[in-house]
Amino acid sequence: MHGPTRAQVRAVFEVMRILREDDRSRGLHPAAQVHCTTCNRDRPAAGAIRYDGSLLCNGCATDYELLRIARLTPPR
């Protein structure tokens, strides 16, 4: 089994960057925070994503998506 391609990895990072920028452009305050279910820390709200009731910061959501495309975690 092969992992994700470089293009797939770049695409995940690009989408996650766009999500952060979209939140900011919609007026999300730069200091807004969320409590990430995965890393259990208060993190910037910009780019955070809810998966089946769990709120993931942008970094953990990025990791999740990379693992998902590598088929190392079940899809949510």
PDB file of C-alpha atoms in Angstrom:
ATOM      1  CA  MET A   1       0.000   0.000   0.000  1.00  0.00           C
ATOM      2  CA  HIS A   2       1.308   3.439  -0.904  1.00  0.00           C
ATOM      3  CA  GLY A   3       0.868   6.631   1.076  1.00  0.00           C
ATOM      4  CA  PRO A   4      -0.549   9.864  -0.230  1.00  0.00           C
ATOM      5  CA  THR A   5       1.170  11.544  -3.136  1.00  0.00           C
ATOM      6  CA  ARG A   6       3.025  14.831  -2.738  1.00  0.00           C
ATOM      7  CA  ALA A   7       0.226  16.518  -4.643  1.00  0.00           C
ATOM      8  CA  GLN A   8      -2.351  15.139  -2.195  1.00  0.00           C
ATOM      9  CA  VAL A   9      -0.331  16.336   0.795  1.00  0.00           C
ATOM     10  CA  ARG A  10       0.069  19.793  -0.765  1.00  0.00           C
ATOM     11  CA  ALA A  11      -3.668  19.879  -1.468  1.00  0.00           C
ATOM     12  CA  VAL A  12      -4.537  19.083   2.160  1.00  0.00           C
ATOM     13  CA  PHE A  13      -2.238  21.849   3.421  1.00  0.00           C
ATOM     14  CA  GLU A  14      -3.678  24.284   0.865  1.00  0.00           C
ATOM     15  CA  VAL A  15      -7.288  23.526   1.808  1.00  0.00           C
ATOM     16  CA  MET A  16      -6.510  23.893   5.511  1.00  0.00           C
ATOM     17  CA  ARG A  17      -4.808  27.243   4.825  1.00  0.00           C
ATOM     18  CA  ILE A  18      -7.842  28.388   2.855  1.00  0.00           C
ATOM     19  CA  LEU A  19     -10.145  27.422   5.733  1.00  0.00           C
ATOM     20  CA  ARG A  20      -8.066  29.568   8.130  1.00  0.00           C
ATOM     21  CA  GLU A  21      -8.096  32.495   5.711  1.00  0.00           C
ATOM     22  CA  ASP A  22     -11.848  32.153   5.077  1.00  0.00           C
ATOM     23  CA  ASP A  23     -12.574  32.276   8.806  1.00  0.00           C
ATOM     24  CA  ARG A  24     -10.441  35.395   9.147  1.00  0.00           C
ATOM     25  CA  SER A  25     -11.995  37.078   6.113  1.00  0.00           C
ATOM     26  CA  ARG A  26     -15.462  36.413   7.537  1.00  0.00           C
ATOM     27  CA  GLY A  27     -14.507  38.473  10.576  1.00  0.00           C
ATOM     28  CA  LEU A  28     -13.428  35.837  13.075  1.00  0.00           C
ATOM     29  CA  HIS A  29     -11.449  37.741  15.681  1.00  0.00           C
ATOM     30  CA  PRO A  30      -7.718  36.894  15.453  1.00  0.00           C
ATOM     31  CA  ALA A  31      -7.617  36.130  19.193  1.00  0.00           C
ATOM     32  CA  ALA A  32     -10.646  33.769  19.102  1.00  0.00           C
ATOM     33  CA  GLN A  33      -9.828  30.387  20.609  1.00  0.00           C
ATOM     34  CA  VAL A  34     -11.326  26.887  20.639  1.00  0.00           C
ATOM     35  CA  HIS A  35     -10.522  23.966  22.892  1.00  0.00           C
ATOM     36  CA  CYS A  36      -9.283  21.185  20.602  1.00  0.00           C
ATOM     37  CA  THR A  37     -10.648  17.751  21.420  1.00  0.00           C
ATOM     38  CA  THR A  38      -7.558  16.048  20.005  1.00  0.00           C
ATOM     39  CA  CYS A  39      -4.597  17.961  21.451  1.00  0.00           C
ATOM     40  CA  ASN A  40      -6.626  19.089  24.484  1.00  0.00           C
ATOM     41  CA  ARG A  41      -5.320  22.648  24.220  1.00  0.00           C
ATOM     42  CA  ASP A  42      -6.776  26.055  23.589  1.00  0.00           C
ATOM     43  CA  ARG A  43      -5.873  26.853  19.975  1.00  0.00           C
ATOM     44  CA  PRO A  44      -6.720  29.549  17.414  1.00  0.00           C
ATOM     45  CA  ALA A  45     -10.295  29.202  16.203  1.00  0.00           C
ATOM     46  CA  ALA A  46      -9.433  30.077  12.604  1.00  0.00           C
ATOM     47  CA  GLY A  47      -9.598  26.933  10.522  1.00  0.00           C
ATOM     48  CA  ALA A  48     -10.940  24.708  13.303  1.00  0.00           C
ATOM     49  CA  ILE A  49     -13.219  21.932  12.051  1.00  0.00           C
ATOM     50  CA  ARG A  50     -15.945  19.895  13.738  1.00  0.00           C
ATOM     51  CA  TYR A  51     -15.869  16.152  13.041  1.00  0.00           C
ATOM     52  CA  ASP A  52     -18.794  14.144  14.469  1.00  0.00           C
ATOM     53  CA  GLY A  53     -19.109  16.422  17.480  1.00  0.00           C
ATOM     54  CA  SER A  54     -15.363  16.737  18.110  1.00  0.00           C
ATOM     55  CA  LEU A  55     -13.808  20.137  17.506  1.00  0.00           C
ATOM     56  CA  LEU A  56     -10.297  19.945  16.074  1.00  0.00           C
ATOM     57  CA  CYS A  57      -7.910  22.861  15.750  1.00  0.00           C
ATOM     58  CA  ASN A  58      -6.547  23.493  12.287  1.00  0.00           C
ATOM     59  CA  GLY A  59      -3.301  21.627  13.048  1.00  0.00           C
ATOM     60  CA  CYS A  60      -5.035  18.511  14.364  1.00  0.00           C
ATOM     61  CA  ALA A  61      -7.592  18.645  11.533  1.00  0.00           C
ATOM     62  CA  THR A  62      -4.694  18.786   9.072  1.00  0.00           C
ATOM     63  CA  ASP A  63      -3.084  15.759  10.718  1.00  0.00           C
ATOM     64  CA  TYR A  64      -6.421  13.934  10.660  1.00  0.00           C
ATOM     65  CA  GLU A  65      -6.907  14.591   6.952  1.00  0.00           C
ATOM     66  CA  LEU A  66      -3.366  13.445   6.150  1.00  0.00           C
ATOM     67  CA  LEU A  67      -3.915  10.227   8.115  1.00  0.00           C
ATOM     68  CA  ARG A  68      -7.291   9.747   6.446  1.00  0.00           C
ATOM     69  CA  ILE A  69      -5.873   9.965   2.934  1.00  0.00           C
ATOM     70  CA  ALA A  70      -3.074   7.611   3.991  1.00  0.00           C
ATOM     71  CA  ARG A  71      -5.862   5.278   5.188  1.00  0.00           C
ATOM     72  CA  LEU A  72      -4.390   5.140   8.682  1.00  0.00           C
ATOM     73  CA  THR A  73      -7.603   6.296  10.360  1.00  0.00           C
ATOM     74  CA  PRO A  74     -11.224   5.441   9.616  1.00  0.00           C
ATOM     75  CA  PRO A  75     -13.260   8.150   7.852  1.00  0.00           C
ATOM     76  CA  ARG A  76     -15.622  10.092  10.117  1.00  0.00           C
TER      77      ARG A  76
END
